[in-house]
mmCIF file of C-alpha atoms in Angstrom:
data_model
loop_
_atom_site.group_PDB
_atom_site.id
_atom_site.type_symbol
_atom_site.label_atom_id
_atom_site.label_comp_id
_atom_site.label_asym_id
_atom_site.label_seq_id
_atom_site.Cartn_x
_atom_site.Cartn_y
_atom_site.Cartn_z
ATOM 1 C CA MET B 1 -7.216 23.103 -19.220
ATOM 2 C CA VAL B 2 -3.735 23.187 -17.728
ATOM 3 C CA GLY B 3 -2.503 24.543 -21.062
ATOM 4 C CA ASP B 4 -5.021 27.134 -21.318
ATOM 5 C CA ASN B 5 -4.069 28.334 -17.923
ATOM 6 C CA LYS B 6 -0.658 28.448 -18.978
ATOM 7 C CA LYS B 7 -1.377 30.274 -21.941
ATOM 8 C CA LEU B 8 -3.155 33.104 -20.174
ATOM 9 C CA LYS B 9 -0.011 33.751 -18.188
ATOM 10 C CA VAL B 10 1.904 34.241 -21.563
ATOM 11 C CA GLU B 11 -0.998 36.636 -22.728
ATOM 12 C CA ASP B 12 -0.579 38.445 -19.256
ATOM 13 C CA ILE B 13 3.166 39.097 -20.215
ATOM 14 C CA ASN B 14 2.115 40.287 -23.433
ATOM 15 C CA ASN B 15 -0.578 42.705 -21.934
ATOM 16 C CA SER B 16 1.608 43.746 -19.038
ATOM 17 C CA ASP B 17 2.967 47.124 -18.230
ATOM 18 C CA ASP B 18 6.317 46.113 -18.883
ATOM 19 C CA ASP B 19 5.932 45.503 -22.526
ATOM 20 C CA ALA B 20 7.975 48.350 -23.419
ATOM 21 C CA SER B 21 10.814 46.782 -21.655
ATOM 22 C CA LEU B 22 10.545 43.285 -23.315
ATOM 23 C CA ASP B 23 12.034 42.796 -26.398
ATOM 24 C CA PRO B 24 9.530 41.553 -29.183
ATOM 25 C CA GLN B 25 11.950 38.736 -29.898
ATOM 26 C CA VAL B 26 11.799 37.679 -26.338
ATOM 27 C CA LEU B 27 8.094 37.634 -26.289
ATOM 28 C CA LEU B 28 8.060 35.571 -29.488
ATOM 29 C CA SER B 29 10.518 33.002 -28.041
ATOM 30 C CA ILE B 30 8.317 32.911 -24.959
ATOM 31 C CA GLU B 31 5.304 32.039 -27.116
ATOM 32 C CA LYS B 32 7.324 29.239 -28.972
ATOM 33 C CA LEU B 33 8.155 27.874 -25.567
ATOM 34 C CA GLN B 34 4.437 27.757 -24.615
ATOM 35 C CA GLU B 35 3.917 25.758 -27.882
ATOM 36 C CA ILE B 36 6.792 23.448 -26.895
ATOM 37 C CA ARG B 37 5.489 22.720 -23.613
ATOM 38 C CA ASP B 38 1.932 22.178 -24.954
ATOM 39 C CA GLN B 39 3.521 19.563 -27.276
ATOM 40 C CA LEU B 40 5.313 17.820 -24.261
ATOM 41 C CA ASP B 41 2.157 17.960 -22.275
ATOM 42 C CA LYS B 42 0.379 16.009 -25.008
ATOM 43 C CA ILE B 43 3.254 13.489 -25.323
ATOM 44 C CA ASN B 44 3.300 12.850 -21.705
ATOM 45 C CA GLU B 45 -0.442 12.361 -21.540
ATOM 46 C CA GLU B 46 -0.098 9.816 -24.131
ATOM 47 C CA ALA B 47 2.721 8.279 -22.407
ATOM 48 C CA SER B 48 0.699 7.892 -19.359
ATOM 49 C CA ASP B 49 -2.117 6.312 -21.048
ATOM 50 C CA GLU B 50 0.164 3.639 -22.613
ATOM 51 C CA VAL B 51 1.923 3.067 -19.269
ATOM 52 C CA LEU B 52 -1.589 2.372 -17.644
ATOM 53 C CA GLU B 53 -2.315 -0.090 -20.562
ATOM 54 C CA ILE B 54 0.809 -1.884 -19.823
ATOM 55 C CA GLU B 55 0.200 -1.959 -16.142
ATOM 56 C CA LYS B 56 -3.249 -3.306 -16.778
ATOM 57 C CA LYS B 57 -1.803 -6.006 -18.746
ATOM 58 C CA TYR B 58 0.847 -7.175 -16.443
ATOM 59 C CA ASN B 59 -1.804 -6.911 -13.505
ATOM 60 C CA GLU B 60 -3.460 -9.738 -15.020
ATOM 61 C CA ILE B 61 -0.207 -11.742 -15.595
ATOM 62 C CA ARG B 62 0.673 -11.141 -11.849
ATOM 63 C CA LYS B 63 -2.800 -12.232 -10.536
ATOM 64 C CA PRO B 64 -2.315 -16.077 -10.639
ATOM 65 C CA VAL B 65 1.292 -15.578 -9.363
ATOM 66 C CA TYR B 66 -0.182 -13.799 -6.440
ATOM 67 C CA ASP B 67 -2.748 -16.150 -5.870
ATOM 68 C CA LYS B 68 -0.184 -19.055 -5.625
ATOM 69 C CA ARG B 69 1.873 -16.717 -3.072
ATOM 70 C CA ASN B 70 -1.104 -16.542 -1.120
ATOM 71 C CA GLU B 71 -1.776 -20.445 -0.926
ATOM 72 C CA ILE B 72 1.862 -20.701 0.158
ATOM 73 C CA ILE B 73 1.591 -18.196 2.622
ATOM 74 C CA LYS B 74 -1.222 -19.965 4.356
ATOM 75 C CA SER B 75 0.995 -22.793 5.401
ATOM 76 C CA ILE B 76 3.317 -20.170 7.373
ATOM 77 C CA PRO B 77 1.854 -19.387 10.940
ATOM 78 C CA ASP B 78 1.317 -15.828 11.588
ATOM 79 C CA PHE B 79 3.000 -14.509 8.531
ATOM 80 C CA TRP B 80 0.915 -11.489 7.637
ATOM 81 C CA LEU B 81 0.996 -10.763 11.437
ATOM 82 C CA THR B 82 4.932 -10.989 11.418
ATOM 83 C CA ALA B 83 5.165 -9.115 8.319
ATOM 84 C CA PHE B 84 2.909 -6.238 9.663
ATOM 85 C CA LEU B 85 4.909 -5.819 12.718
ATOM 86 C CA ASN B 86 8.332 -5.699 11.118
ATOM 87 C CA HIS B 87 6.929 -3.077 8.717
ATOM 88 C CA PRO B 88 8.388 0.161 10.263
ATOM 89 C CA ALA B 89 5.340 1.936 9.879
ATOM 90 C CA LEU B 90 2.336 -0.339 9.785
ATOM 91 C CA GLY B 91 3.575 -2.358 12.681
ATOM 92 C CA GLU B 92 3.061 0.687 14.824
ATOM 93 C CA LEU B 93 -0.617 0.609 14.025
ATOM 94 C CA LEU B 94 -1.250 -2.734 15.809
ATOM 95 C CA ASN B 95 -1.730 -2.702 19.537
ATOM 96 C CA ASP B 96 -1.808 -5.993 21.526
ATOM 97 C CA GLU B 97 -5.437 -6.743 20.792
ATOM 98 C CA ASP B 98 -4.785 -6.292 17.176
ATOM 99 C CA GLN B 99 -2.117 -8.713 16.893
ATOM 100 C CA LYS B 100 -4.370 -11.295 18.493
ATOM 101 C CA ILE B 101 -7.032 -10.779 15.694
ATOM 102 C CA PHE B 102 -4.342 -10.713 13.050
ATOM 103 C CA LYS B 103 -3.398 -14.248 14.308
ATOM 104 C CA TYR B 104 -6.577 -15.356 12.119
ATOM 105 C CA LEU B 105 -5.680 -13.535 8.923
ATOM 106 C CA ASP B 106 -5.578 -15.975 6.357
ATOM 107 C CA SER B 107 -4.731 -13.837 3.340
ATOM 108 C CA LEU B 108 -4.282 -10.359 1.914
ATOM 109 C CA GLU B 109 -5.131 -9.130 -1.538
ATOM 110 C CA VAL B 110 -4.671 -5.788 -3.139
ATOM 111 C CA GLU B 111 -6.424 -5.481 -6.709
ATOM 112 C CA ASP B 112 -6.426 -2.709 -8.988
ATOM 113 C CA HIS B 113 -9.561 -1.768 -10.973
ATOM 114 C CA LYS B 114 -9.905 -2.697 -14.467
ATOM 115 C CA ASP B 115 -9.110 1.007 -15.358
ATOM 116 C CA VAL B 116 -6.076 1.208 -13.329
ATOM 117 C CA LYS B 117 -6.110 4.856 -12.604
ATOM 118 C CA SER B 118 -9.746 4.777 -11.295
ATOM 119 C CA GLY B 119 -8.933 3.070 -8.014
ATOM 120 C CA PHE B 120 -8.002 -0.212 -6.208
ATOM 121 C CA THR B 121 -9.358 -2.490 -3.414
ATOM 122 C CA ILE B 122 -7.437 -4.193 -0.371
ATOM 123 C CA THR B 123 -9.166 -6.964 1.064
ATOM 124 C CA PHE B 124 -8.315 -8.985 4.180
ATOM 125 C CA ASN B 125 -9.508 -12.738 4.371
ATOM 126 C CA PHE B 126 -9.790 -13.824 8.240
ATOM 127 C CA LYS B 127 -10.285 -17.414 9.353
ATOM 128 C CA PRO B 128 -13.560 -17.672 11.430
ATOM 129 C CA ASN B 129 -12.614 -15.878 14.819
ATOM 130 C CA PRO B 130 -14.242 -14.969 17.970
ATOM 131 C CA TYR B 131 -14.080 -11.098 17.158
ATOM 132 C CA PHE B 132 -16.199 -10.346 14.246
ATOM 133 C CA GLU B 133 -18.794 -12.148 11.969
ATOM 134 C CA ASP B 134 -17.667 -11.258 8.370
ATOM 135 C CA THR B 135 -14.419 -12.891 7.724
ATOM 136 C CA LYS B 136 -13.653 -10.796 4.708
ATOM 137 C CA LEU B 137 -13.084 -7.090 5.092
ATOM 138 C CA SER B 138 -12.466 -4.861 2.040
ATOM 139 C CA LYS B 139 -11.734 -1.256 1.668
ATOM 140 C CA THR B 140 -11.933 0.411 -1.773
ATOM 141 C CA TYR B 141 -10.660 3.809 -3.100
ATOM 142 C CA SER B 142 -12.100 5.261 -6.359
ATOM 143 C CA PHE B 143 -10.519 7.939 -7.935
ATOM 144 C CA LEU B 144 -12.791 10.420 -9.819
ATOM 145 C CA ASP B 145 -11.499 12.863 -12.796
ATOM 146 C CA GLU B 146 -13.403 15.601 -10.950
ATOM 147 C CA GLY B 147 -14.124 15.434 -7.295
ATOM 148 C CA PRO B 148 -12.709 13.851 -4.394
ATOM 149 C CA THR B 149 -11.682 10.383 -3.883
ATOM 150 C CA THR B 150 -14.366 8.146 -2.516
ATOM 151 C CA VAL B 151 -13.641 5.367 -0.183
ATOM 152 C CA THR B 152 -15.809 2.483 0.808
ATOM 153 C CA ALA B 153 -15.229 -0.059 3.448
ATOM 154 C CA THR B 154 -16.714 -3.219 4.855
ATOM 155 C CA PRO B 155 -18.613 -2.474 8.261
ATOM 156 C CA ILE B 156 -17.290 -4.670 10.822
ATOM 157 C CA LYS B 157 -19.914 -6.656 12.440
ATOM 158 C CA TRP B 158 -18.321 -7.307 15.954
ATOM 159 C CA LYS B 159 -19.485 -10.092 17.936
ATOM 160 C CA GLU B 160 -21.146 -9.430 21.334
ATOM 161 C CA GLY B 161 -18.686 -8.077 23.756
ATOM 162 C CA LYS B 162 -16.182 -7.167 21.232
ATOM 163 C CA GLY B 163 -15.444 -4.117 19.274
ATOM 164 C CA ILE B 164 -12.575 -1.743 18.059
ATOM 165 C CA PRO B 165 -9.791 -2.906 20.462
ATOM 166 C CA ASN B 166 -8.231 0.402 21.638
ATOM 167 C CA GLY B 167 -5.217 0.329 23.690
ATOM 168 C CA VAL B 168 -5.335 0.877 27.271
ATOM 169 C CA ASN B 169 -1.808 0.564 28.683
ATOM 170 C CA HIS B 170 0.518 3.036 27.121
ATOM 171 C CA GLU B 171 3.642 2.176 29.213
ATOM 172 C CA LYS B 172 6.484 0.319 27.538
ATOM 173 C CA LYS B 173 7.884 -2.381 29.549
ATOM 174 C CA GLY B 174 11.496 -3.463 28.345
ATOM 175 C CA ASN B 175 11.471 -4.362 24.952
ATOM 176 C CA LYS B 176 7.738 -5.001 24.801
ATOM 177 C CA ARG B 177 5.905 -3.092 22.221
ATOM 178 C CA ALA B 178 3.824 0.097 23.478
ATOM 179 C CA LEU B 179 0.006 -0.115 22.843
ATOM 180 C CA VAL B 180 -1.147 2.554 20.489
ATOM 181 C CA ASP B 181 -4.204 4.871 21.092
ATOM 182 C CA VAL B 182 -6.163 3.634 18.026
ATOM 183 C CA SER B 183 -6.687 0.088 16.846
ATOM 184 C CA PHE B 184 -5.686 -0.866 13.342
ATOM 185 C CA PHE B 185 -9.336 -1.708 12.582
ATOM 186 C CA SER B 186 -10.429 2.070 13.061
ATOM 187 C CA TRP B 187 -8.930 2.271 9.540
ATOM 188 C CA PHE B 188 -12.059 0.605 8.192
ATOM 189 C CA SER B 189 -14.319 3.163 9.866
ATOM 190 C CA ASP B 190 -16.178 5.324 7.513
ATOM 191 C CA GLY B 191 -17.248 8.987 7.981
ATOM 192 C CA GLU B 192 -14.062 10.353 9.448
ATOM 193 C CA ASP B 193 -14.509 14.225 9.550
ATOM 194 C CA ASP B 194 -10.958 14.851 10.463
ATOM 195 C CA ASP B 195 -8.612 15.857 7.200
ATOM 196 C CA ASP B 196 -5.516 14.760 9.234
ATOM 197 C CA MET B 197 -6.912 11.392 9.960
ATOM 198 C CA ASP B 198 -8.075 11.012 6.482
ATOM 199 C CA ASP B 199 -4.527 11.551 5.436
ATOM 200 C CA ILE B 200 -3.169 8.871 7.868
ATOM 201 C CA HIS B 201 -5.859 6.535 6.375
ATOM 202 C CA ASP B 202 -4.761 7.060 2.864
ATOM 203 C CA GLU B 203 -0.960 6.724 3.860
ATOM 204 C CA VAL B 204 -1.950 3.279 5.442
ATOM 205 C CA ALA B 205 -3.569 2.325 2.160
ATOM 206 C CA GLU B 206 -0.595 3.511 0.110
ATOM 207 C CA LEU B 207 1.783 1.546 2.457
ATOM 208 C CA ILE B 208 -0.121 -1.695 2.043
ATOM 209 C CA LYS B 209 -0.565 -1.307 -1.726
ATOM 210 C CA ASP B 210 2.797 0.103 -2.686
ATOM 211 C CA ASP B 211 5.168 -1.242 -0.041
ATOM 212 C CA LEU B 212 3.987 -4.350 1.871
ATOM 213 C CA TRP B 213 1.792 -6.273 -0.773
ATOM 214 C CA PRO B 214 4.542 -6.414 -3.687
ATOM 215 C CA ASP B 215 7.075 -8.091 -1.364
ATOM 216 C CA PRO B 216 5.942 -9.220 2.188
ATOM 217 C CA LEU B 217 8.731 -11.704 2.563
ATOM 218 C CA ALA B 218 11.236 -8.934 2.717
ATOM 219 C CA TYR B 219 9.190 -7.728 6.002
ATOM 220 C CA PHE B 220 8.528 -11.415 7.413
ATOM 221 C CA ASN B 221 12.513 -11.869 7.035
ATOM 222 C CA ASN B 222 13.248 -8.757 8.694
ATOM 223 C CA GLY B 223 12.391 -9.974 12.286
ATOM 224 C CA ASP B 224 12.618 -12.864 14.537
ATOM 225 C CA HIS B 225 11.026 -15.248 12.168
ATOM 226 C CA GLY B 226 13.584 -14.226 9.684
ATOM 227 C CA ASP B 227 16.292 -15.024 12.165
ATOM 228 C CA GLU B 228 15.037 -18.281 12.786
ATOM 229 C CA LEU B 229 14.750 -18.995 9.111
ATOM 230 C CA LYS B 230 18.230 -17.866 8.727
ATOM 231 C CA ASP B 231 19.646 -19.944 11.519
ATOM 232 C CA GLU B 232 17.913 -23.025 9.831
ATOM 233 C CA ASP B 233 19.435 -22.246 6.603
ATOM 234 C CA ASP B 234 22.959 -21.651 8.320
ATOM 235 C CA SER B 235 22.388 -24.995 10.269
ATOM 236 C CA GLU B 236 21.613 -26.687 6.976
ATOM 237 C CA ASP B 237 24.629 -25.302 5.155
ATOM 238 C CA ASP B 238 26.838 -26.699 8.156
ATOM 239 C CA ASP B 239 25.209 -30.175 7.810
ATOM 240 C CA ASP B 240 26.129 -30.142 4.073
ATOM 241 C CA GLU B 241 29.752 -29.034 4.802
ATOM 242 C CA GLU B 242 29.882 -31.836 7.455
ATOM 243 C CA ASP B 243 28.643 -34.289 4.955
ATOM 244 C CA ASN B 244 31.057 -33.390 2.179
ATOM 245 C CA GLU B 245 34.012 -33.490 4.853
ATOM 246 C CA ASP B 246 32.907 -37.024 5.829
ATOM 247 C CA GLU B 247 32.820 -37.865 1.909
ATOM 248 C CA ASP B 248 36.270 -36.590 1.470
ATOM 249 C CA LYS B 249 37.559 -38.760 4.204
#
């Protein structure tokens, strides 16, 4: 389809009122360039298909490694909460109540569909908590060859007296993080009619999938917890140096 449209442009040149001013050799060269472009489009399309097949193969190889990583993360208190808060964009989406809920976040998973280009699912697994009934919340993005992206999300069954925890105090006191207007959990809401909000929701999904998920340790280490770990490592190095000095004596 794209190639046909491009060819029409060449034909338009051929049929334009400027024919008399265009050298026949120039027109022939333009047509040849069109053929070359069509060849490159075909090669690029084949390359994209092969890249998708390779990505699919390595997604299967990564899966057990990601599973192992999730099991290790479960032994680290507030790992995902810390990683989210330390992320320069995602951290701004968590208000104080969201942070309390995120303390129950047990694991995070991002999984491409078998046909990689057709979409992906982001899943949050929570421990039993006082906020909502279902402990597994998922959001799926499905990309169609024709038509808009379809998005489905787990309806959150909030417990009595609970609900989307919108921020109420917008003043920033000292170094304390200011509350945001909208809860992170509004990201799971369906039926948004605001195109700008849809764009924001899509960006959140992309940040989780392509930025946070591949290397959450980088964000976990980029904050207070990271400083604590670094101090512990430095302390261990100092102890090793002292032991070595004692041995030398």
